[in-house]
PDB file of C-alpha atoms and ligand atoms in Angstrom:
ATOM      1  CA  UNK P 276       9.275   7.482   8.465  1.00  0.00           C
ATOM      2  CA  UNK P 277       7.242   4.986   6.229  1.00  0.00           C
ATOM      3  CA  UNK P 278       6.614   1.450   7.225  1.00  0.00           C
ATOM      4  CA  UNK P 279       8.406  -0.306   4.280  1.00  0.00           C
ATOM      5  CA  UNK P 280       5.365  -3.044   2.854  1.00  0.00           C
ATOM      6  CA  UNK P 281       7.069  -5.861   1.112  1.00  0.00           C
ATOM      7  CA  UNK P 282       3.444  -7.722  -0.567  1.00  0.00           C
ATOM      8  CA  UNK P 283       3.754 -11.448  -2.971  1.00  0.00           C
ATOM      9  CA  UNK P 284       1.332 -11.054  -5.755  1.00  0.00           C
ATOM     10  CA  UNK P 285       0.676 -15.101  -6.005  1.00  0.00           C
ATOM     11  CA  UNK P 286      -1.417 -14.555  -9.413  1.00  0.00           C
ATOM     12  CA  UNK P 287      -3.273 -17.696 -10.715  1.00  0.00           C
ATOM     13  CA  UNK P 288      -1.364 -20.034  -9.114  1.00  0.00           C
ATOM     14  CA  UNK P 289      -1.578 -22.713  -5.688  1.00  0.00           C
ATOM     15  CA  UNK P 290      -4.546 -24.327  -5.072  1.00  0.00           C
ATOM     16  CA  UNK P 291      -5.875 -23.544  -2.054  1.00  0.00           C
ATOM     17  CA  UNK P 292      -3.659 -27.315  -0.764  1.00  0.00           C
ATOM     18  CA  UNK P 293      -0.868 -25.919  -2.128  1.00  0.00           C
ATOM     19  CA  UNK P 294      -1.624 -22.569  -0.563  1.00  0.00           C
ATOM     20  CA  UNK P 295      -1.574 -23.355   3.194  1.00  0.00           C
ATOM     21  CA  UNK P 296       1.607 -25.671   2.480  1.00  0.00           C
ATOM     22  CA  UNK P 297       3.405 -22.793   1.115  1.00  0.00           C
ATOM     23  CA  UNK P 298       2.140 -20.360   3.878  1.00  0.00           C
ATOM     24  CA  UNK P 299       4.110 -23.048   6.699  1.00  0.00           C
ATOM     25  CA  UNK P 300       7.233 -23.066   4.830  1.00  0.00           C
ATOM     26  CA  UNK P 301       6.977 -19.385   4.525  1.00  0.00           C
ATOM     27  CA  UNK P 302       6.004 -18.105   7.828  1.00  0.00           C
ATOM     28  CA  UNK P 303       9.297 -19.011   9.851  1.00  0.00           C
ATOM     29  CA  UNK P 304      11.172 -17.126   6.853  1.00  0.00           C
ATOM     30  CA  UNK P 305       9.237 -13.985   6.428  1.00  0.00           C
ATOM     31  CA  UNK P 306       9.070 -12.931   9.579  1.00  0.00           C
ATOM     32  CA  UNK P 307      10.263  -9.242   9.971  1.00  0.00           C
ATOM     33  CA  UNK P 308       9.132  -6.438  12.443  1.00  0.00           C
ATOM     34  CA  UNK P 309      10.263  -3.449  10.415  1.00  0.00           C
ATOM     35  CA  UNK P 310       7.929  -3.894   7.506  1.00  0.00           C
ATOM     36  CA  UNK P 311       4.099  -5.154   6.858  1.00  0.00           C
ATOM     37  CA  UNK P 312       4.082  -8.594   4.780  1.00  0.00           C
ATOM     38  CA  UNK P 313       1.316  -9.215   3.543  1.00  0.00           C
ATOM     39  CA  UNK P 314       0.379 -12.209   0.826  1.00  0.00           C
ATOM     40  CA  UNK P 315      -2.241 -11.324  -1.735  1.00  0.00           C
ATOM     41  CA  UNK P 316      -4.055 -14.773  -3.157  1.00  0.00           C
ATOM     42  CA  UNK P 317      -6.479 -15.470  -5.146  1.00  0.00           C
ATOM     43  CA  UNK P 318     -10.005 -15.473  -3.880  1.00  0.00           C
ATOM     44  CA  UNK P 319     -10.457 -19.296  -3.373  1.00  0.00           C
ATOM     45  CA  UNK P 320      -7.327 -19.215  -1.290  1.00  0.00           C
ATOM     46  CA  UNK P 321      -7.847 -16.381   1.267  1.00  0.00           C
ATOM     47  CA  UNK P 322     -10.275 -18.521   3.691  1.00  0.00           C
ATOM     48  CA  UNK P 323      -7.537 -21.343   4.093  1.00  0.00           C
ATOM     49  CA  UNK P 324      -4.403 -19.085   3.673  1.00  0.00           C
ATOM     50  CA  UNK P 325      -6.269 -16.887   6.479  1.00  0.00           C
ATOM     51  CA  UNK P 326      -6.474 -19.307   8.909  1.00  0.00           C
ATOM     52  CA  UNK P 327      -2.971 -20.754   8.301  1.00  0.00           C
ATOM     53  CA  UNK P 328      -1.657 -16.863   9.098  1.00  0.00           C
ATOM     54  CA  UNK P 329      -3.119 -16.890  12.543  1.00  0.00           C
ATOM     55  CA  UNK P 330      -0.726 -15.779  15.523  1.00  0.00           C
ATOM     56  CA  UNK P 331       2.047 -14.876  12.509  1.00  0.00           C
ATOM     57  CA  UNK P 332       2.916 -11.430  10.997  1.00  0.00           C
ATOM     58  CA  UNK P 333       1.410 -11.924   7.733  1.00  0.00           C
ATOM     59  CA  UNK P 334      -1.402  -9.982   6.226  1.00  0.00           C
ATOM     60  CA  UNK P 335      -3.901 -11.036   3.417  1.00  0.00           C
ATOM     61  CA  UNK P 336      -4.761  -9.509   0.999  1.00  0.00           C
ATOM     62  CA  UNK P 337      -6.722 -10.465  -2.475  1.00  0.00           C
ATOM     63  CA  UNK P 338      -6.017  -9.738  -5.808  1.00  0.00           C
ATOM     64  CA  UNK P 339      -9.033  -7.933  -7.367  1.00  0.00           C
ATOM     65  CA  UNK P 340     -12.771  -6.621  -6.283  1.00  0.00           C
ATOM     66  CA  UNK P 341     -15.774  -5.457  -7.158  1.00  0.00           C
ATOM     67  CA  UNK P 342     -16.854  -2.315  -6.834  1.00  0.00           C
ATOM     68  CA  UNK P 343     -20.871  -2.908  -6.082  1.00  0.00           C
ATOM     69  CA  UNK P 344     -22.027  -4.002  -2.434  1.00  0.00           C
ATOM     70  CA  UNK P 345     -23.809  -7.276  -3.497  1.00  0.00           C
ATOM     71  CA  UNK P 346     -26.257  -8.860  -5.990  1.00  0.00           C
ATOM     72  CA  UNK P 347     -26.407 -10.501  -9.884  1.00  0.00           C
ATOM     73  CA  UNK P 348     -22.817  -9.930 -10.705  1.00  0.00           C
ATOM     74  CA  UNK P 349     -21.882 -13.266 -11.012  1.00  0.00           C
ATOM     75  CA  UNK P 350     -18.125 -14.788 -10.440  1.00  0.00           C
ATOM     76  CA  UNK P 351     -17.331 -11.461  -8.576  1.00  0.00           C
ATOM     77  CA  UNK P 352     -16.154 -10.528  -5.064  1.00  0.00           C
ATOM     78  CA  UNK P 353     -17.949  -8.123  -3.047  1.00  0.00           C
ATOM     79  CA  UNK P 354     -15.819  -5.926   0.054  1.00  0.00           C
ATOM     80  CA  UNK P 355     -17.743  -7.538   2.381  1.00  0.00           C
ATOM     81  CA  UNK P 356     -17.004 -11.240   1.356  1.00  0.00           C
ATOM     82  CA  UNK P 357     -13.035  -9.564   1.624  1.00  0.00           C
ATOM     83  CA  UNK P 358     -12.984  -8.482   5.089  1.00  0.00           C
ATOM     84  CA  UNK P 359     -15.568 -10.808   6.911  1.00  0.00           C
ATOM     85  CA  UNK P 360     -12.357 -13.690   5.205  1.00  0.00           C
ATOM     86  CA  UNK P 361     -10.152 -11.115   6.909  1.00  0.00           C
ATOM     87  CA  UNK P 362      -8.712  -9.351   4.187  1.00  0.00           C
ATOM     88  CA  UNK P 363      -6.627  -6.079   4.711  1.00  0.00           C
ATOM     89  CA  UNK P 364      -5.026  -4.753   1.628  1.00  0.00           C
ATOM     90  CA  UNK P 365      -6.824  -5.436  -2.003  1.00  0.00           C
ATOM     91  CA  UNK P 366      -4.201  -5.172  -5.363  1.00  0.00           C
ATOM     92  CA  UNK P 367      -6.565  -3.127  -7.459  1.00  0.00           C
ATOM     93  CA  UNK P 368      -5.604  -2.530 -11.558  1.00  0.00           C
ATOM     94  CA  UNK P 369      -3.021  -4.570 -12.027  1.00  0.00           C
ATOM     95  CA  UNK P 370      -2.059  -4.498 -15.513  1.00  0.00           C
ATOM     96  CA  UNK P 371      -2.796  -7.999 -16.225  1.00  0.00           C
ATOM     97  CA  UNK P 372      -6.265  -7.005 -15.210  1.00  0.00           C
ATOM     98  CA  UNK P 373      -6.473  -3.858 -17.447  1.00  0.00           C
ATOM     99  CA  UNK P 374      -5.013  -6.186 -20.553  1.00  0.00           C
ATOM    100  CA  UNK P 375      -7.088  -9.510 -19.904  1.00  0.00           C
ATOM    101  CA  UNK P 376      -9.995  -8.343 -18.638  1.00  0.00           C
ATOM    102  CA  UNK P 377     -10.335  -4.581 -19.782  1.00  0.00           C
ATOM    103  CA  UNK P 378      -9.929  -2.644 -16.434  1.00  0.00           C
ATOM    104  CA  UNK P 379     -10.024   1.092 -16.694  1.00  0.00           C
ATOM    105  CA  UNK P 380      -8.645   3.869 -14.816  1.00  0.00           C
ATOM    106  CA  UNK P 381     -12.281   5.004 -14.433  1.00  0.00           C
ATOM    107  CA  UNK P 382     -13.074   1.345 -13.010  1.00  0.00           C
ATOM    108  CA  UNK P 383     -10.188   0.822 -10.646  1.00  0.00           C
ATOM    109  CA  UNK P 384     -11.078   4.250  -8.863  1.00  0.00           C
ATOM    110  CA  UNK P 385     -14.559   2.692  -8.657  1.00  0.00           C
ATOM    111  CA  UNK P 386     -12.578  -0.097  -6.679  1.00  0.00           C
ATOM    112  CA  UNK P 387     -10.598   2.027  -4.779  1.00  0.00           C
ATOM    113  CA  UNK P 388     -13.597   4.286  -3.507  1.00  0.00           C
ATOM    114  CA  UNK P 389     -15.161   0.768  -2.453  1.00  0.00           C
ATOM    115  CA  UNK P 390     -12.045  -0.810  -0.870  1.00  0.00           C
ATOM    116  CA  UNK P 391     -11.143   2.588   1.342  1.00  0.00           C
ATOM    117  CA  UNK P 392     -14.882   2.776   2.218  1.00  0.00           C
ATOM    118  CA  UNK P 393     -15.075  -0.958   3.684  1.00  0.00           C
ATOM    119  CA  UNK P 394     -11.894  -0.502   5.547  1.00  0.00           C
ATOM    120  CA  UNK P 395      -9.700  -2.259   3.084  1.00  0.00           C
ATOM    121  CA  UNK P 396      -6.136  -0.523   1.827  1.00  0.00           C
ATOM    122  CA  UNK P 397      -6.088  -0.733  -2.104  1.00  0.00           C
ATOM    123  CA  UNK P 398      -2.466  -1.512  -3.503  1.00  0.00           C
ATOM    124  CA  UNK P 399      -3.616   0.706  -6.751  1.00  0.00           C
ATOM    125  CA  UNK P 400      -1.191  -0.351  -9.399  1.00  0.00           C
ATOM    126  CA  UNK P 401      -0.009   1.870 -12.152  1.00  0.00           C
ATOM    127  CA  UNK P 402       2.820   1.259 -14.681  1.00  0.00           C
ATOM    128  CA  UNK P 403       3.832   1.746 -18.941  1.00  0.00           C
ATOM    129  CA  UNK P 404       4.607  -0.565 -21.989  1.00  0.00           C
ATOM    130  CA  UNK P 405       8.193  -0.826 -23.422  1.00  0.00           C
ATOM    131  CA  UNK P 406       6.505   1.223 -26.330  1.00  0.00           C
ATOM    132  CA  UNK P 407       5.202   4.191 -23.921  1.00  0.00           C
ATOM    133  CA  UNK P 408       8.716   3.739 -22.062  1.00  0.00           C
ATOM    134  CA  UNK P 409      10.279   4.236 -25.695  1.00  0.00           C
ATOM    135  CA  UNK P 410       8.417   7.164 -26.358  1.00  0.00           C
ATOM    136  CA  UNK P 411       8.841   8.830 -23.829  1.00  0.00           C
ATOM    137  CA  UNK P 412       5.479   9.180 -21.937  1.00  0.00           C
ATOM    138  CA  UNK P 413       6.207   7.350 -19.419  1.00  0.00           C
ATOM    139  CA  UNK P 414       5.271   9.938 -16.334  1.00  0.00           C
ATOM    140  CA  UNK P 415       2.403  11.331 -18.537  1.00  0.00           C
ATOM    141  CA  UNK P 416       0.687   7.520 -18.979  1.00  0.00           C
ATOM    142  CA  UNK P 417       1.498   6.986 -15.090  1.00  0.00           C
ATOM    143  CA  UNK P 418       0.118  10.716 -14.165  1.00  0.00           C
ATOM    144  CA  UNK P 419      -3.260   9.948 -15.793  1.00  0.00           C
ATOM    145  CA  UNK P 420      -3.379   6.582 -13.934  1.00  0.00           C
ATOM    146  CA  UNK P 421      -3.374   8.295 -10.440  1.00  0.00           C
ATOM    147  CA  UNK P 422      -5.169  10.977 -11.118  1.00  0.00           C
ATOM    148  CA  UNK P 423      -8.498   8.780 -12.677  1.00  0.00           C
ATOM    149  CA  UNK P 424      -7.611   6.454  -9.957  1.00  0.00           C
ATOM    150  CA  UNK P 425      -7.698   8.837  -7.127  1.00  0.00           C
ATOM    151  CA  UNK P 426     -10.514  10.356  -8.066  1.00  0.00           C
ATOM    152  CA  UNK P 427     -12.785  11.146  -4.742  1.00  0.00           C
ATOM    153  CA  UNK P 428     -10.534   9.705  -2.731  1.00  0.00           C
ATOM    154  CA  UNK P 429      -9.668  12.319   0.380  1.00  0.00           C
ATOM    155  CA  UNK P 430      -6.133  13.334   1.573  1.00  0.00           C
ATOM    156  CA  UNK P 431      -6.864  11.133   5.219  1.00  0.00           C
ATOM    157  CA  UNK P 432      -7.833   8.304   2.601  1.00  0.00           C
ATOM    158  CA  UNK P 433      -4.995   8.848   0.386  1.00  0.00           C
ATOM    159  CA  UNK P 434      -2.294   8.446   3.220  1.00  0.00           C
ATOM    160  CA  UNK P 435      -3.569   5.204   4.100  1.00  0.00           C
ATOM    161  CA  UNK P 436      -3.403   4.242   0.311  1.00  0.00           C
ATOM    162  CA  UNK P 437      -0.374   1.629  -1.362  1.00  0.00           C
ATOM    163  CA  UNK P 438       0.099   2.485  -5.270  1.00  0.00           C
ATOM    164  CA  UNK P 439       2.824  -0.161  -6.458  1.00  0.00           C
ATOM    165  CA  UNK P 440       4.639   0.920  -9.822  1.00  0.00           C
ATOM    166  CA  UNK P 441       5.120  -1.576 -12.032  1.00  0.00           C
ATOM    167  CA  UNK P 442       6.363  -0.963 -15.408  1.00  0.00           C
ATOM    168  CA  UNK P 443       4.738  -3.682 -17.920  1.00  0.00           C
ATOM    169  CA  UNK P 444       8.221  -4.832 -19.351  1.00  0.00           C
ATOM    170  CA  UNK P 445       9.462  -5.835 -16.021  1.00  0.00           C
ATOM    171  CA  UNK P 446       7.084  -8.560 -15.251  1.00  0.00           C
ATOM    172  CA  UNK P 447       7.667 -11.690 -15.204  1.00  0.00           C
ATOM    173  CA  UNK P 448      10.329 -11.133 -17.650  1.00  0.00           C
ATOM    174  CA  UNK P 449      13.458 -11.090 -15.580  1.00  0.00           C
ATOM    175  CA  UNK P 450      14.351  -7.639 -16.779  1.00  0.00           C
ATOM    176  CA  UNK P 451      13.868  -5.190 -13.629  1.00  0.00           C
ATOM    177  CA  UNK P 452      14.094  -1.877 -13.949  1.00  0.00           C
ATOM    178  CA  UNK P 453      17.176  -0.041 -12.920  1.00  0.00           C
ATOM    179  CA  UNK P 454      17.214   1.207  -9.532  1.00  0.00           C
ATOM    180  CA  UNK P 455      17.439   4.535 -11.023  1.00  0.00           C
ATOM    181  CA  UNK P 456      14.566   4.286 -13.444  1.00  0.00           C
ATOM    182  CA  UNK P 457      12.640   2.378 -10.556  1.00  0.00           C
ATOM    183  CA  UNK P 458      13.129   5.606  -8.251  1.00  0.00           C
ATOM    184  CA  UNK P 459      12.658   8.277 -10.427  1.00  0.00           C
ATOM    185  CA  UNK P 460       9.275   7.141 -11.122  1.00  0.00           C
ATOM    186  CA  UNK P 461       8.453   6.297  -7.698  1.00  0.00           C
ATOM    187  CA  UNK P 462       9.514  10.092  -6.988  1.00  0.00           C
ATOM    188  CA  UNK P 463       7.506  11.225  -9.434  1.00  0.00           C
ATOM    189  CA  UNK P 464       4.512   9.400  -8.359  1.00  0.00           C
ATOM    190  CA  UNK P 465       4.666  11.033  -5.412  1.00  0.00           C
ATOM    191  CA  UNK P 466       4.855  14.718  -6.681  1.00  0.00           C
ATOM    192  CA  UNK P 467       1.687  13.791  -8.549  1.00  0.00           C
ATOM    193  CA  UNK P 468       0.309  12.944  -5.613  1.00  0.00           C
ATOM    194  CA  UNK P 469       1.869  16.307  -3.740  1.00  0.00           C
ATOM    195  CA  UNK P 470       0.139  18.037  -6.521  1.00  0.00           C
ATOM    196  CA  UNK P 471      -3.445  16.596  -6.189  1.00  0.00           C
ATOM    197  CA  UNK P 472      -3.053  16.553  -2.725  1.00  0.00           C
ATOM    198  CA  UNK P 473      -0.370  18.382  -0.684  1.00  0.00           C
ATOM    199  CA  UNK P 474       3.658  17.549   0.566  1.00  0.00           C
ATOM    200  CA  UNK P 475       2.197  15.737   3.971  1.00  0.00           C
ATOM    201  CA  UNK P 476       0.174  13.222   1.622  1.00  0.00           C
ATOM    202  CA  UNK P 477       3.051  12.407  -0.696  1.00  0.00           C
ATOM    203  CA  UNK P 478       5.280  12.365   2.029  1.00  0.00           C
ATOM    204  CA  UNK P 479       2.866   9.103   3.917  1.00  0.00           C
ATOM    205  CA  UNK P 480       1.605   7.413   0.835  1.00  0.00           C
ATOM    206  CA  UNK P 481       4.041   4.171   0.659  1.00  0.00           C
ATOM    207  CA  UNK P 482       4.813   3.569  -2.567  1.00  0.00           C
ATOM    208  CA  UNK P 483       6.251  -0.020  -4.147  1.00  0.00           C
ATOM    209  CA  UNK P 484       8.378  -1.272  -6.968  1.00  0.00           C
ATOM    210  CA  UNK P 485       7.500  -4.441  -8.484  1.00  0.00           C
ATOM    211  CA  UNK P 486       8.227  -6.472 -11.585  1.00  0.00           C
ATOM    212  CA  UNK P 487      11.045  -9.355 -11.586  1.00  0.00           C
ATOM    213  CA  UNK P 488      11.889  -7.933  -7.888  1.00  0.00           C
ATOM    214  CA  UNK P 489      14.327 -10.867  -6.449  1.00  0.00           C
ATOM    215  CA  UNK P 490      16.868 -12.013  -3.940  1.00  0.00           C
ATOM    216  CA  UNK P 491      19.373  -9.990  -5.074  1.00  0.00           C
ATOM    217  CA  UNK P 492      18.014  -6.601  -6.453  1.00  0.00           C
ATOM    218  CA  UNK P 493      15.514  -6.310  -3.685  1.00  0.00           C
ATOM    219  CA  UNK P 494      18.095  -4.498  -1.091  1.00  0.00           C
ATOM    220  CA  UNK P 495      19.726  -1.725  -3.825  1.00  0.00           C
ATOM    221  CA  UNK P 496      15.264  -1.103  -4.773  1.00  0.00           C
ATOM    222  CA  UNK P 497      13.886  -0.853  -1.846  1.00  0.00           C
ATOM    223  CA  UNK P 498      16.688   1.082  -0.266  1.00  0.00           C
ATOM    224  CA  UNK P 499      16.017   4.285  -2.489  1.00  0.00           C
ATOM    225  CA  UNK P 500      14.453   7.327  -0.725  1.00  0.00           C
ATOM    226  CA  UNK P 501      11.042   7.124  -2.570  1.00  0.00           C
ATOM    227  CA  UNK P 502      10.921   3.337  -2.633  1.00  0.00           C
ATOM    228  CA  UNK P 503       8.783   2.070   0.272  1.00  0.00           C
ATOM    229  CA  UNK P 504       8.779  -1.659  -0.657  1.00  0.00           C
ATOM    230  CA  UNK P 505       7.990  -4.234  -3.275  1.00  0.00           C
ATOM    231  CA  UNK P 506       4.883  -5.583  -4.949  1.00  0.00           C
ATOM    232  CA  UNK P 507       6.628  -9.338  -6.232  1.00  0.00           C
ATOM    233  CA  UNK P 508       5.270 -12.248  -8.444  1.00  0.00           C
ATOM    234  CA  UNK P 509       7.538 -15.268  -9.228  1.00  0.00           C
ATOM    235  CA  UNK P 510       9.617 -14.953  -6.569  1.00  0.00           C
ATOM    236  CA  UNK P 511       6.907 -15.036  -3.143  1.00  0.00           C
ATOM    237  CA  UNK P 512       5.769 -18.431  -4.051  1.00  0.00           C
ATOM    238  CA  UNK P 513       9.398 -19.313  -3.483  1.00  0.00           C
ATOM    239  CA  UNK P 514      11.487 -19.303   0.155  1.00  0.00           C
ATOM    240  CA  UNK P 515      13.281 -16.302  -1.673  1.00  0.00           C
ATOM    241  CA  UNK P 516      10.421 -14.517  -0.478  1.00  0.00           C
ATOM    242  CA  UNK P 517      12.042 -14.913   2.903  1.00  0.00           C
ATOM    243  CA  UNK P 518      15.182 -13.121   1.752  1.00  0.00           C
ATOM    244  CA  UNK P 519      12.867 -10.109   0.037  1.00  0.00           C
ATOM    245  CA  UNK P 520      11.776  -9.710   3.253  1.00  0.00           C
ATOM    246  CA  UNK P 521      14.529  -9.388   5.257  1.00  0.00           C
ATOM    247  CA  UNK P 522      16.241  -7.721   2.562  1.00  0.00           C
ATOM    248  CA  UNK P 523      19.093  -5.528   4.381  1.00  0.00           C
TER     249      UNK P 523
HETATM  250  P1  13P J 741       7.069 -10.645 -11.196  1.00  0.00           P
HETATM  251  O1  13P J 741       7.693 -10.355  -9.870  1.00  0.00           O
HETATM  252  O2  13P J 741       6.841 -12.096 -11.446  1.00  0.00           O
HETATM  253  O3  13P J 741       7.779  -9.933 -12.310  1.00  0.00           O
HETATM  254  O4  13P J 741       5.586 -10.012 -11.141  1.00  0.00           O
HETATM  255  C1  13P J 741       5.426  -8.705 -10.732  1.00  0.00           C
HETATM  256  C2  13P J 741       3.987  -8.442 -10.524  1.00  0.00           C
HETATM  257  O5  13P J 741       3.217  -8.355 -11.462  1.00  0.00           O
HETATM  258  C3  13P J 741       3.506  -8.304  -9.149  1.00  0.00           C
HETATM  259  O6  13P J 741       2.217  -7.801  -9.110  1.00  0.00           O
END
């Protein structure tokens, strides 16, 4: 049985003020044995948000990395800054990242390679345009993303791995997927990764929905069979995060 992970992707937003005043209204409402929470900040915010997590269930995680150990790569965050802050999980390719700041499959297995090698579960994110959706190359977009972005990675590492599908149209835009169309790629996310790997793999990765994920279509989501949780913007800098949460 997976452990459902239920993650807020805060984006460029709280200072890190802001972010240790959300964090105490938050941590009463989020707590939930039954899944990992985890809140993924940006990088200015992990050392304060960190601190103001201690003795609670929450997990941190960061928003991007970069793939080299250390050195002239200035503005970047190196593995070990991440998990000597205390960082668990890393969101790695997020689509915002491959359309802003030209991310590539080729770099975000780069980034997964380095995350899984300092300790550090990647939340690998894959996910089409309205205009692949419309086309109908949806899975074959998707397929290409996992397979560049697993690249190297071993089975043991794989298990340990998050990939959160989120199609492109769905963020931020208040249009969620339907459950169906949620699941169906979820499921076949997972026989990709049956097929690169084998059925006890596909059968541990956890896999999450996100884009416009709220209050009230979090329960019918992350209730299908290859749904394992949410990946959620807007809505975990808001107490509604509470009720994703402890969405049954
Ligand atoms: P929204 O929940 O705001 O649509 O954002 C989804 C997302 O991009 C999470 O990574």
């Amino acid at each position: 049985m997976r452990k459902k992970i239920i993650a807020g992707n805060w984006k460029m937003n709280m200072t890190p003020s802001q972010a240790v005043e959300l964090v105490n209204t938050l941590k009463p409402l989020v707590a939930n044995e039954e899944a990992d929470v985890v809140f993924c900040v940006p990088a200015i915010d992990i050392v304060p948000v960190t601190e103001a997590c201690k003795g609670t269930n929450i997990q941190v995680g960061a928003e991007n990395m970069y793939f080299e150990e250390s050195g002239a790569y200035t503005g970047e965050v190196s593995p070990d800054m991440l998990t000597d802050a205390g960082v668990k999980y890393v969101v790695l390719g997020h689509s915002e990242r491959r359309e802003y700041f030209y991310e590539t499959n080729a770099d975000v297995n780069k980034k997964v390679l380095k995350a899984l090698e300092h300790g550090i579960t990647p939340i690998m994110c894959c996910g089409e345009t309205l205009e692949q959706r419309e086309q109908g190359v949806t899975m074959d977009f998707i397929r290409q993303q996992v397979k560049v972005g697993f690249q190297n990675v071993t089975a043991d590492q794989a298990k340990t791995t998050v990939i959160a599908y989120e199609p492109i149209w769905a963020i931020g835009t208040g249009k969620t997927a339907t459950t169906e169309q949620a699941e169906e790629v979820c499921r076949g996310i997972r026989a990709c990764i049956a097929e690169i790997y084998d059925d006890a793999t596909a059968a541990e990765i956890r896999i999450q929905y996100g884009g416009s994920v709220n209050a009230g279509n979090a329960a019918e989501l992350f209730a299908q069979p290859d749904i394992d949780g949410g990946l959620v913007g807007g809505a975990s800098l808001k107490a509604d995060f509470g009720k994703i949460v402890n969405y049954k």
